[in-house]
PDB file of C-alpha atoms in Angstrom:
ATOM      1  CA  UNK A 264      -8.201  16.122  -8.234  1.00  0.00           C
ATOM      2  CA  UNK A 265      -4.999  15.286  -5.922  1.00  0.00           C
ATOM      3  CA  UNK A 266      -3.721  11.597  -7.770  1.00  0.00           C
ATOM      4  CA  UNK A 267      -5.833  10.901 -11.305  1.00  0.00           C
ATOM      5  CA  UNK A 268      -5.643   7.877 -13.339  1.00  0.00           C
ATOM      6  CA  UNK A 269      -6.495   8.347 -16.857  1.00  0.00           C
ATOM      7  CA  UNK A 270      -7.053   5.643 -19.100  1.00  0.00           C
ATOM      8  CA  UNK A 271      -4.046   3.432 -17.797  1.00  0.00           C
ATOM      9  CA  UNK A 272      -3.106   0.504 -18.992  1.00  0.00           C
ATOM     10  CA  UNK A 273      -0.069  -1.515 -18.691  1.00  0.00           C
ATOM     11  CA  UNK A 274       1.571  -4.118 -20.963  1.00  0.00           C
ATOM     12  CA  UNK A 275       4.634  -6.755 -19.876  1.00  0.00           C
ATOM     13  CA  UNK A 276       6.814  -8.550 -22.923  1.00  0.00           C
ATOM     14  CA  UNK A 277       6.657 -11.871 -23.332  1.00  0.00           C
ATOM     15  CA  UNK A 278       8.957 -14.187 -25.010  1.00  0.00           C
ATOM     16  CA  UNK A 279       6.701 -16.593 -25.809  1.00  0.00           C
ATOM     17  CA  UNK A 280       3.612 -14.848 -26.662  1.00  0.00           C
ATOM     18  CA  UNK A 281       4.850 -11.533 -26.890  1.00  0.00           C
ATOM     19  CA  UNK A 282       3.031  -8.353 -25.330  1.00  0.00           C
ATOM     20  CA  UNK A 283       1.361  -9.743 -21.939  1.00  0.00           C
ATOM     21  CA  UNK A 284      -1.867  -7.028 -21.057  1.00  0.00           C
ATOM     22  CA  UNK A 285      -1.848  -6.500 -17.119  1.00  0.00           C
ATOM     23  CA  UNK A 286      -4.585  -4.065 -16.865  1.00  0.00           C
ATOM     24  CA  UNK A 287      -6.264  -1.572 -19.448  1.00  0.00           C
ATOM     25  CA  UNK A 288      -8.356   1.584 -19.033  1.00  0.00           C
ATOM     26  CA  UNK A 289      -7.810   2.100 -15.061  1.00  0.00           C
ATOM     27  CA  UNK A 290      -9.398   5.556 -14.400  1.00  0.00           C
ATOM     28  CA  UNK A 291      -9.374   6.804 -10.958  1.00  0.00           C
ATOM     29  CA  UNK A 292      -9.329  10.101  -9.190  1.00  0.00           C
ATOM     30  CA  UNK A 293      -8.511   9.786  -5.773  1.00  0.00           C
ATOM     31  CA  UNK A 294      -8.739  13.102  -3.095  1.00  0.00           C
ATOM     32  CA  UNK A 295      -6.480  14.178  -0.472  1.00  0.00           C
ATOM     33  CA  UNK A 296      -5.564  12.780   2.892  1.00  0.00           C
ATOM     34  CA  UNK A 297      -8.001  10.158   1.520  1.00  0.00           C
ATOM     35  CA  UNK A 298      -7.191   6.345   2.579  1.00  0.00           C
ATOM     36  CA  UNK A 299      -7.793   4.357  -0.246  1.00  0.00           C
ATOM     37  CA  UNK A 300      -7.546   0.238  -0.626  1.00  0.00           C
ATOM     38  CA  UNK A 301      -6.888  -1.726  -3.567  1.00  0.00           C
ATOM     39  CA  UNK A 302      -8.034  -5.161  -3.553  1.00  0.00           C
ATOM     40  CA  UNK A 303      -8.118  -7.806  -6.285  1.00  0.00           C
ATOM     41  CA  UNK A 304      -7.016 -11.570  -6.879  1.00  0.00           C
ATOM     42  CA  UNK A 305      -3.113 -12.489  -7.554  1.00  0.00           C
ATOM     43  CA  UNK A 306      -2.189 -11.246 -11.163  1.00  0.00           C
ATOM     44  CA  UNK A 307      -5.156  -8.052 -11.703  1.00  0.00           C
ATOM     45  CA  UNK A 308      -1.848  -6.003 -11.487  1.00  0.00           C
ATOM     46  CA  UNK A 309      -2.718  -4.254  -7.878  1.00  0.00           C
ATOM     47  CA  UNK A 310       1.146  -3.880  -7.070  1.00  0.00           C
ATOM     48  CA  UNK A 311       2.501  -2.881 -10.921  1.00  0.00           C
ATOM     49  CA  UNK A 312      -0.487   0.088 -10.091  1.00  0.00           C
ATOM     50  CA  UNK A 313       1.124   0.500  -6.882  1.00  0.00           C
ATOM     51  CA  UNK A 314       4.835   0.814  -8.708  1.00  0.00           C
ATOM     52  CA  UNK A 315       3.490   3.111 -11.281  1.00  0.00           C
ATOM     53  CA  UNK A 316       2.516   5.711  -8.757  1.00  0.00           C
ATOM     54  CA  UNK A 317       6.161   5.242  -7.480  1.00  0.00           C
ATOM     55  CA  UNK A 318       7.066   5.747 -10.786  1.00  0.00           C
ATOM     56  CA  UNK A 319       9.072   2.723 -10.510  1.00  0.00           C
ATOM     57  CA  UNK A 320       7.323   1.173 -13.313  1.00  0.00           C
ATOM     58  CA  UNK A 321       6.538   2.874 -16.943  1.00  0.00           C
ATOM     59  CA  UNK A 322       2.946   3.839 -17.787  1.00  0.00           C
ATOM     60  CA  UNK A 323       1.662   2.005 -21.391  1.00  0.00           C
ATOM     61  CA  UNK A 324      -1.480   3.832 -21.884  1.00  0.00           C
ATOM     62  CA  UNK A 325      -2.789   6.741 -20.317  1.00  0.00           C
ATOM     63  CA  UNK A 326      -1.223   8.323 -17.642  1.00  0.00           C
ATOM     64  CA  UNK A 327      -1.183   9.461 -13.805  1.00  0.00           C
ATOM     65  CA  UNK A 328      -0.891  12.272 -12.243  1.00  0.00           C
ATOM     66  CA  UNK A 329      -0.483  13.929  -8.893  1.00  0.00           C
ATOM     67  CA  UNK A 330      -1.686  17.443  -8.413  1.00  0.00           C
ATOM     68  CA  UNK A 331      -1.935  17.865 -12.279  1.00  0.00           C
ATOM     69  CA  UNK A 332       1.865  16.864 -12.781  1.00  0.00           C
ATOM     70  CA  UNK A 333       2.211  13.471 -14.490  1.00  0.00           C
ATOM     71  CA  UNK A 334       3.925  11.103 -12.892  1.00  0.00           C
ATOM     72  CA  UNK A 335       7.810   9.122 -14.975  1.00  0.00           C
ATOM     73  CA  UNK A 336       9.873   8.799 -12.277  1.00  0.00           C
ATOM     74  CA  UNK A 337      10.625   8.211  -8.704  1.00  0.00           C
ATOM     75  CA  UNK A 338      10.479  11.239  -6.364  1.00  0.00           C
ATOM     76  CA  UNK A 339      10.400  12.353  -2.695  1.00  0.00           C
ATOM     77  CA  UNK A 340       6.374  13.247  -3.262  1.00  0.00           C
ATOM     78  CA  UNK A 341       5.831   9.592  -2.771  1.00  0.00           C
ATOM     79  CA  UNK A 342       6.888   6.883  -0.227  1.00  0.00           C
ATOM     80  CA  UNK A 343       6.865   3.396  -0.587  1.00  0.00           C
ATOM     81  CA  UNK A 344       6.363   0.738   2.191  1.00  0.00           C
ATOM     82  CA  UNK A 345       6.935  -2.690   0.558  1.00  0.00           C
ATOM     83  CA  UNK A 346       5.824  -6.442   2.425  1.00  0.00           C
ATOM     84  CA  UNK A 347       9.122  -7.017   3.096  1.00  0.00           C
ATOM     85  CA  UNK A 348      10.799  -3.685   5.172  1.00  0.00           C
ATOM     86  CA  UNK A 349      13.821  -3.553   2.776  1.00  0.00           C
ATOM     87  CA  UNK A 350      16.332  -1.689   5.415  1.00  0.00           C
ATOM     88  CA  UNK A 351      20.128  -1.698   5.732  1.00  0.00           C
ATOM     89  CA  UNK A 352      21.169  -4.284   8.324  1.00  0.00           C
ATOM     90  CA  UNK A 353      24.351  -2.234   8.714  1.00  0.00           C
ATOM     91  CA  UNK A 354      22.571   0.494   9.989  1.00  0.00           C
ATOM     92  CA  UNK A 355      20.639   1.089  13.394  1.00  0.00           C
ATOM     93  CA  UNK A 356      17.201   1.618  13.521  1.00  0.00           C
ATOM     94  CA  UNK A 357      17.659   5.619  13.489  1.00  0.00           C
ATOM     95  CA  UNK A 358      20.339   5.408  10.596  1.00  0.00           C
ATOM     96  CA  UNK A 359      17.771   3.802   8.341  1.00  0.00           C
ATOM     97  CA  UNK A 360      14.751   6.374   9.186  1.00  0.00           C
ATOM     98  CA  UNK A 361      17.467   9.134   8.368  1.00  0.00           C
ATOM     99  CA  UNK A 362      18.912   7.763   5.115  1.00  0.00           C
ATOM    100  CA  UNK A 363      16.792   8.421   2.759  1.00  0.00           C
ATOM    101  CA  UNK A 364      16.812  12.671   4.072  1.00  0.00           C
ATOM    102  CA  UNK A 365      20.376  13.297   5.569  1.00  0.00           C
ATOM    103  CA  UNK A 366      21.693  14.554   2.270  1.00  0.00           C
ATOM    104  CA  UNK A 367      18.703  17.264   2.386  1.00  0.00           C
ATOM    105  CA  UNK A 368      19.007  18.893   5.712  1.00  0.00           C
ATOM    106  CA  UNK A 369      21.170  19.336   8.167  1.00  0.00           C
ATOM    107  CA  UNK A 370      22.300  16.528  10.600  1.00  0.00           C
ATOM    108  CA  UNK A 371      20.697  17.986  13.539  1.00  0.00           C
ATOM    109  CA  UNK A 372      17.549  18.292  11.362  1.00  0.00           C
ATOM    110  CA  UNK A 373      17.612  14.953  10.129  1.00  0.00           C
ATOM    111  CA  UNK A 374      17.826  13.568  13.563  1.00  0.00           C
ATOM    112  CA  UNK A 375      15.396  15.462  14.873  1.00  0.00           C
ATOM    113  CA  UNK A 376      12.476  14.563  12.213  1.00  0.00           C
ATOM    114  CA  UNK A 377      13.766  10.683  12.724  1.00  0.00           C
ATOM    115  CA  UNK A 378      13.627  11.215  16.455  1.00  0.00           C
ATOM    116  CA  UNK A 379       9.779  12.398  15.896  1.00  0.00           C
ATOM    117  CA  UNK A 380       8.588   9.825  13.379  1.00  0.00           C
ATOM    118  CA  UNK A 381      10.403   7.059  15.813  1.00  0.00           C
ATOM    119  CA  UNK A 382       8.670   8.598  18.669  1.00  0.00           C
ATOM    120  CA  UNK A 383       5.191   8.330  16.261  1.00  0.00           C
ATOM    121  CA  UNK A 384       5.795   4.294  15.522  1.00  0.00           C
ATOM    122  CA  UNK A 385       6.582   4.213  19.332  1.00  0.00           C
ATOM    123  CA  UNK A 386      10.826   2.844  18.765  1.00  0.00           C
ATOM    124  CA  UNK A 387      12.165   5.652  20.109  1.00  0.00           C
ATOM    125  CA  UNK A 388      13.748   3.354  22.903  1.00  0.00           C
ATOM    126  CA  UNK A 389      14.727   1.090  20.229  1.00  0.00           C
ATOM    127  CA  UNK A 390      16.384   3.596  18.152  1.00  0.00           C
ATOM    128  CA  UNK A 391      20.256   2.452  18.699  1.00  0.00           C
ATOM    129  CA  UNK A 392      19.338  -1.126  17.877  1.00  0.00           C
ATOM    130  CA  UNK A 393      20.543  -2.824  14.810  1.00  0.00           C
ATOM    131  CA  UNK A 394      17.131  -3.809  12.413  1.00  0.00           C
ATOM    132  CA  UNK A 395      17.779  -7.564  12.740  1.00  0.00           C
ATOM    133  CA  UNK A 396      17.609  -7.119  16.396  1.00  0.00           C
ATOM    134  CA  UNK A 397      14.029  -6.507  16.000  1.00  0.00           C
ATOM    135  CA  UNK A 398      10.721  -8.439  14.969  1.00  0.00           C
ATOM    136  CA  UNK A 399       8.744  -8.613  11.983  1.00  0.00           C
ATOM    137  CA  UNK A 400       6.552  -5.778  13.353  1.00  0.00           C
ATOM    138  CA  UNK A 401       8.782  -3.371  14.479  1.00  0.00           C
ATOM    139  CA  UNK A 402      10.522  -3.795  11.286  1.00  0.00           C
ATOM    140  CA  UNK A 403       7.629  -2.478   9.600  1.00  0.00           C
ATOM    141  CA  UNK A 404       7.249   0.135  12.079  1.00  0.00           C
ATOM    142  CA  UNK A 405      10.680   1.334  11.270  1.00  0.00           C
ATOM    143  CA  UNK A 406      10.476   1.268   7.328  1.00  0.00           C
ATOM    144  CA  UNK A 407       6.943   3.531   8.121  1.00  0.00           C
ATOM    145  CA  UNK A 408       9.176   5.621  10.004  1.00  0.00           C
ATOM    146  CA  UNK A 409      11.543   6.171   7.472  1.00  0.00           C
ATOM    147  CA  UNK A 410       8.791   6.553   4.397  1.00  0.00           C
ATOM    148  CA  UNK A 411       7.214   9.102   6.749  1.00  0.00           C
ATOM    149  CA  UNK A 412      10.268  11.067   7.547  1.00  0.00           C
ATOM    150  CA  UNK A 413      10.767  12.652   3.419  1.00  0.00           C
ATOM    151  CA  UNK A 414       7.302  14.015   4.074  1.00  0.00           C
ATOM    152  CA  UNK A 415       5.789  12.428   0.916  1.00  0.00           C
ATOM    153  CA  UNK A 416       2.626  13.205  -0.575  1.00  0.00           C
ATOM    154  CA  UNK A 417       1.566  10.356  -1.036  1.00  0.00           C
ATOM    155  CA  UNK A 418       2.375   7.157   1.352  1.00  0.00           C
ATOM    156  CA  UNK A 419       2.258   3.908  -1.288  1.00  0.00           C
ATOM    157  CA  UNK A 420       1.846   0.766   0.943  1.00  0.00           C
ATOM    158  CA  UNK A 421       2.167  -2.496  -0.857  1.00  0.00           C
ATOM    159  CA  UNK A 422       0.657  -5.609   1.168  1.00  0.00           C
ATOM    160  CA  UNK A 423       2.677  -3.928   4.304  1.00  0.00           C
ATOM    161  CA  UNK A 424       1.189  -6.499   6.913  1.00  0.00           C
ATOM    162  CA  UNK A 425       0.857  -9.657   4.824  1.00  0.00           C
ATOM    163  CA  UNK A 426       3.912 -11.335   6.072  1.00  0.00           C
ATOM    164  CA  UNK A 427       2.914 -10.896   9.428  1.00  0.00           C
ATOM    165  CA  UNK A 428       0.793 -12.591  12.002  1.00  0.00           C
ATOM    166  CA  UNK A 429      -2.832 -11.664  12.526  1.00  0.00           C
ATOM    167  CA  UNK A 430      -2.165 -10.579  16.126  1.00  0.00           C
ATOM    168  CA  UNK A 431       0.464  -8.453  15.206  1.00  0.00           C
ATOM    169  CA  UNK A 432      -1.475  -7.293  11.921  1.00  0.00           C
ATOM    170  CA  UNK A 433      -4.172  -5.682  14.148  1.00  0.00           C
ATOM    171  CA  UNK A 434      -1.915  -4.053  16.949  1.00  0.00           C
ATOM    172  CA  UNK A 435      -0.593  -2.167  13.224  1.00  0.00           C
ATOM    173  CA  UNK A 436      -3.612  -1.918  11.960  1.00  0.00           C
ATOM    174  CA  UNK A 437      -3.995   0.413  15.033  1.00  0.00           C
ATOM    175  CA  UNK A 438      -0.981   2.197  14.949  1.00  0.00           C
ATOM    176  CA  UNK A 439      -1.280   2.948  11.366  1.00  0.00           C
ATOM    177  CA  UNK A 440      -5.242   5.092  11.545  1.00  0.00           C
ATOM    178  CA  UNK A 441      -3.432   6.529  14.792  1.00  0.00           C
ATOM    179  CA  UNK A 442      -0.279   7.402  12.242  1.00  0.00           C
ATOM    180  CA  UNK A 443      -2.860   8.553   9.311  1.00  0.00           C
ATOM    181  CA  UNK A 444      -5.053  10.615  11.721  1.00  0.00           C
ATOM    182  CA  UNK A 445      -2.244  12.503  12.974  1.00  0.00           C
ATOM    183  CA  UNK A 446      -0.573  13.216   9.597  1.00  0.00           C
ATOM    184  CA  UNK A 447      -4.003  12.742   7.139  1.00  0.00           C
ATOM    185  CA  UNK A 448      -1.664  11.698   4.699  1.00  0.00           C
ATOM    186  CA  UNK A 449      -2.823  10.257   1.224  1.00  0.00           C
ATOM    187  CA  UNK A 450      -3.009   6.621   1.716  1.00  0.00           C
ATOM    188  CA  UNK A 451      -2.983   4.285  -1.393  1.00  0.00           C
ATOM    189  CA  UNK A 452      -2.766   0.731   0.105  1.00  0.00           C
ATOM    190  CA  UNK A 453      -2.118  -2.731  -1.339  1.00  0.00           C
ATOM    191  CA  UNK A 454      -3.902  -6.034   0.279  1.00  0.00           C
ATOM    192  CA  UNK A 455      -5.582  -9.418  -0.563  1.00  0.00           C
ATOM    193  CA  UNK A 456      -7.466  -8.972   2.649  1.00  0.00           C
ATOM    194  CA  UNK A 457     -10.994  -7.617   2.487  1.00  0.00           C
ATOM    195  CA  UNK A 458     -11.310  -7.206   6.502  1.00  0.00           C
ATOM    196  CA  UNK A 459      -8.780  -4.884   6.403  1.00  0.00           C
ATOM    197  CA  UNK A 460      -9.288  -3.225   3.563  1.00  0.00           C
ATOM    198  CA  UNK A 461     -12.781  -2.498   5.316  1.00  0.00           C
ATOM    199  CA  UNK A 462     -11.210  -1.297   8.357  1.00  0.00           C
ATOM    200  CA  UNK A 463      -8.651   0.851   7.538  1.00  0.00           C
ATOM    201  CA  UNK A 464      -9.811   2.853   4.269  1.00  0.00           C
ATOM    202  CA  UNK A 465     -12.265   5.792   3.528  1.00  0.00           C
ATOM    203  CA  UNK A 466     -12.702   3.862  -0.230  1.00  0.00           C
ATOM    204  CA  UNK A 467     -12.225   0.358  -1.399  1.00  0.00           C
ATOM    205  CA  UNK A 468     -11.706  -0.139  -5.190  1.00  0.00           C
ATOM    206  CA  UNK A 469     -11.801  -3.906  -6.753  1.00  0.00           C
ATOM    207  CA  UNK A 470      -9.902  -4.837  -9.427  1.00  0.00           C
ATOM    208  CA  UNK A 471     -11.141  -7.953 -11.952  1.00  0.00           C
ATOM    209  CA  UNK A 472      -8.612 -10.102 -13.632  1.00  0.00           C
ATOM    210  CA  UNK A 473      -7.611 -11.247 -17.547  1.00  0.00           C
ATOM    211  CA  UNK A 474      -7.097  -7.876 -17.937  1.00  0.00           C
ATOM    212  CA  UNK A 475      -6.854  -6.257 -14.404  1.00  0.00           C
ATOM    213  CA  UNK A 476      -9.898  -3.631 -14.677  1.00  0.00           C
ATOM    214  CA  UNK A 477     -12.016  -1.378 -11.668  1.00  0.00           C
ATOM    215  CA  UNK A 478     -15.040  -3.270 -11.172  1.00  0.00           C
ATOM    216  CA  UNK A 479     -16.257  -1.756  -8.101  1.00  0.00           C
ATOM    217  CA  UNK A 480     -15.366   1.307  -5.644  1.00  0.00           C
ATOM    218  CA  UNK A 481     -17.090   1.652  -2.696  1.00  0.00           C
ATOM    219  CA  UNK A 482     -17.269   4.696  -0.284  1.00  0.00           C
ATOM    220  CA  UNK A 483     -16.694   3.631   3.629  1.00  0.00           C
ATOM    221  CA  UNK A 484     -18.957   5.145   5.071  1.00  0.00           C
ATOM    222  CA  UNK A 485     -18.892   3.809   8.789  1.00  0.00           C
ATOM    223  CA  UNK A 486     -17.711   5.332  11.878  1.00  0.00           C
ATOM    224  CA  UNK A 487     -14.108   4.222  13.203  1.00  0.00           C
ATOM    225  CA  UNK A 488     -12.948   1.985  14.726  1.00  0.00           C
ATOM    226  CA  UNK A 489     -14.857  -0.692  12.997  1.00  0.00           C
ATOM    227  CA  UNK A 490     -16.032  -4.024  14.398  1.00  0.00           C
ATOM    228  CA  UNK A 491     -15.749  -7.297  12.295  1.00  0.00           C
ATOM    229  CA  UNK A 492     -19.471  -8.313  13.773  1.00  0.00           C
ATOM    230  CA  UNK A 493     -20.714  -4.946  13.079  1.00  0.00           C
ATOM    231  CA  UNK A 494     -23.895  -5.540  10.462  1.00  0.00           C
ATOM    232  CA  UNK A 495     -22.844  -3.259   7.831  1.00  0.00           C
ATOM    233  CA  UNK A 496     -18.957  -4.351   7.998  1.00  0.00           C
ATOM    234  CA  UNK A 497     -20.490  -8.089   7.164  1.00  0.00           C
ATOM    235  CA  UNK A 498     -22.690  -6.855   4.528  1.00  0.00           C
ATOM    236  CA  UNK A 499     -20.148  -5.056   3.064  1.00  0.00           C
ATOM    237  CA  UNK A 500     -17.510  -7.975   3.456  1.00  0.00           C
ATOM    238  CA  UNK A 501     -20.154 -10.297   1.777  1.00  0.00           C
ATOM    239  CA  UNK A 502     -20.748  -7.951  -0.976  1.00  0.00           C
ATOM    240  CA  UNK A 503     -17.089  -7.699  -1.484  1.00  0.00           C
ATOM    241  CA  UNK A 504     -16.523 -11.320  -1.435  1.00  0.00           C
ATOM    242  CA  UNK A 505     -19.039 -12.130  -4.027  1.00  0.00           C
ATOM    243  CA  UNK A 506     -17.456  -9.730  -6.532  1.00  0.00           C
ATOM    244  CA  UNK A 507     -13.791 -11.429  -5.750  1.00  0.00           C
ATOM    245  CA  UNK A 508     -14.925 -15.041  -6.281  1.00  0.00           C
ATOM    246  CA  UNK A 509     -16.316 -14.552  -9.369  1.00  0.00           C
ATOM    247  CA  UNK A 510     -13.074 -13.338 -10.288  1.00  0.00           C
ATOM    248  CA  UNK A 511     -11.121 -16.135  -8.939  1.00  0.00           C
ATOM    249  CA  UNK A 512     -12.967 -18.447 -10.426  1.00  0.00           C
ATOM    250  CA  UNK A 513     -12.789 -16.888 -13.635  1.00  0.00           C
ATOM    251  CA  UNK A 514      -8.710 -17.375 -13.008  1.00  0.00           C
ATOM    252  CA  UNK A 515      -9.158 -20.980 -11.743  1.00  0.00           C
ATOM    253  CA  UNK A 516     -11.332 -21.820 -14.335  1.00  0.00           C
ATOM    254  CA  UNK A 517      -8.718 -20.538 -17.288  1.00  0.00           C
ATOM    255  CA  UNK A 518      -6.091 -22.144 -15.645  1.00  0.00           C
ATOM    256  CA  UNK A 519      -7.561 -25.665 -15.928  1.00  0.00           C
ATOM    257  CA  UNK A 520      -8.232 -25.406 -19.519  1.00  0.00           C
ATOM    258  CA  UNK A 521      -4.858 -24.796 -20.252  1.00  0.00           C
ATOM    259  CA  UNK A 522      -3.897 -27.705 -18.433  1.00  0.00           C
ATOM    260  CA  UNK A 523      -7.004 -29.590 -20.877  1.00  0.00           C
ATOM    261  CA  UNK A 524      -4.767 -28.342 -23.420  1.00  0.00           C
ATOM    262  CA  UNK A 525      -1.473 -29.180 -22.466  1.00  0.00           C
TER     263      UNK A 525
END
């Protein structure tokens, strides 16, 4: 298998009450060029999974591995796009898609595989402009750029659109499964949003909370693009839903006991 979880679990200190369990026994084999979601409510531990594949985060338990080589560290096999684009406002938009690979080619090559990715997000024309120059959106656009351009792997996407208004949310949306067809890169992506988890990905896995766990994977098995009033993108959104507010509730309802007991 391409990326394999086995039997991962994660653990935070605590000062006050010592080891703190985010998720246990996560077991996951995910294929090639396949677009997977990860959905779950605040705290299951969706983006410390996310990190862990970055290896920006240690493993616990278990471990994870990505075409049989386990994963303890950062590396170029894997790019991260965060919810915030995290680029250099001292650099112009080109600058920042060649950053992270001018020390591993040649000039002229770097600028040539910026120029293409660039071209890809459609900001080649914006390409001498200065990040804060440009919105929200084409901020993201840029940091896809740039994750694109070291040829990972694996592209990690951590709630990329959730800062972002819905109108602007679907005109990515777009440009991403234009971006994915084109490269069929292996997509492991990060959002509270089961509509677009439902558009976007070949699998959705659910995560429970108090510990983070898998609850539920489902295969997406419905021609693109998908239609929010399409039948079997409401069934599926329902069944979804019903999975996540038991979950919730199971937070909300811990929550106000403690505050019985305090």
């Amino acid at each position: 298998m391409f990326l394999e979880f086995n039997e991962v679990g994660k653990n935070f200190a605590d000062e006050q009450h010592g080891s703190f369990e985010v998720f246990s026994d996560i077991n996951l084999s995910i294929e090639e060029n396949q677009f997977v979601s990860i959905l779950g409510p605040s705290g299951c531990g969706k983006s410390t999974l996310l990190s862990m594949v970055a290896g920006l985060e240690d493993v616990t338990q278990g471990d994870i591995q990505l075409e049989g080589n386990e994963i303890n560290s950062p590396g170029p096999d894997r790019g991260m796009v965060f919810q915030e684009p995290s680029l250099f406002p001292w650099l112009n938009v080109k600058e920042n898609v060649m950053f992270p690979i001018k020390k591993k080619m040649s000039k002229a090559e770097a600028e040539k595989r910026a120029d293409h990715f660039l071209q890809m997000v459609h900001l080649s024309r914006f390409k001498n402009h200065y990040t804060y120059e440009l919105s929200g959106g084409m901020q993201q656009r840029v940091a896809i750029a740039r994750a694109l351009a070291m040829d990972p792997k694996v592209l990690l996407m951590d709630e990329p659109f959730g800062a972002l208004d819905e109108q602007t949310r679907h005109i990515l949306h777009d440009e991403l499964m234009k971006i994915w067809q084109e490269t069929r890169k292996t997509i492991l992506f990060v959002t509270h949003s089961i509509q677009e988890a439902i558009k976007l990905s070949d699998r959705v896995v659910v995560m429970g909370t108090r510990p983070g766990r898998v609850i539920a994977d489902f295969d997406i098995d419905l021609p693109r693009p998908r239609k929010r009033d399409n039948p079997e993108v409401i069934k599926l959104e329902k069944t979804v839903m019903d999975l996540l507010e038991v979950e919730i509730n199971k937070v909300l309802k811990e929550e106000l006991n403690h505050e019985d007991r305090a």
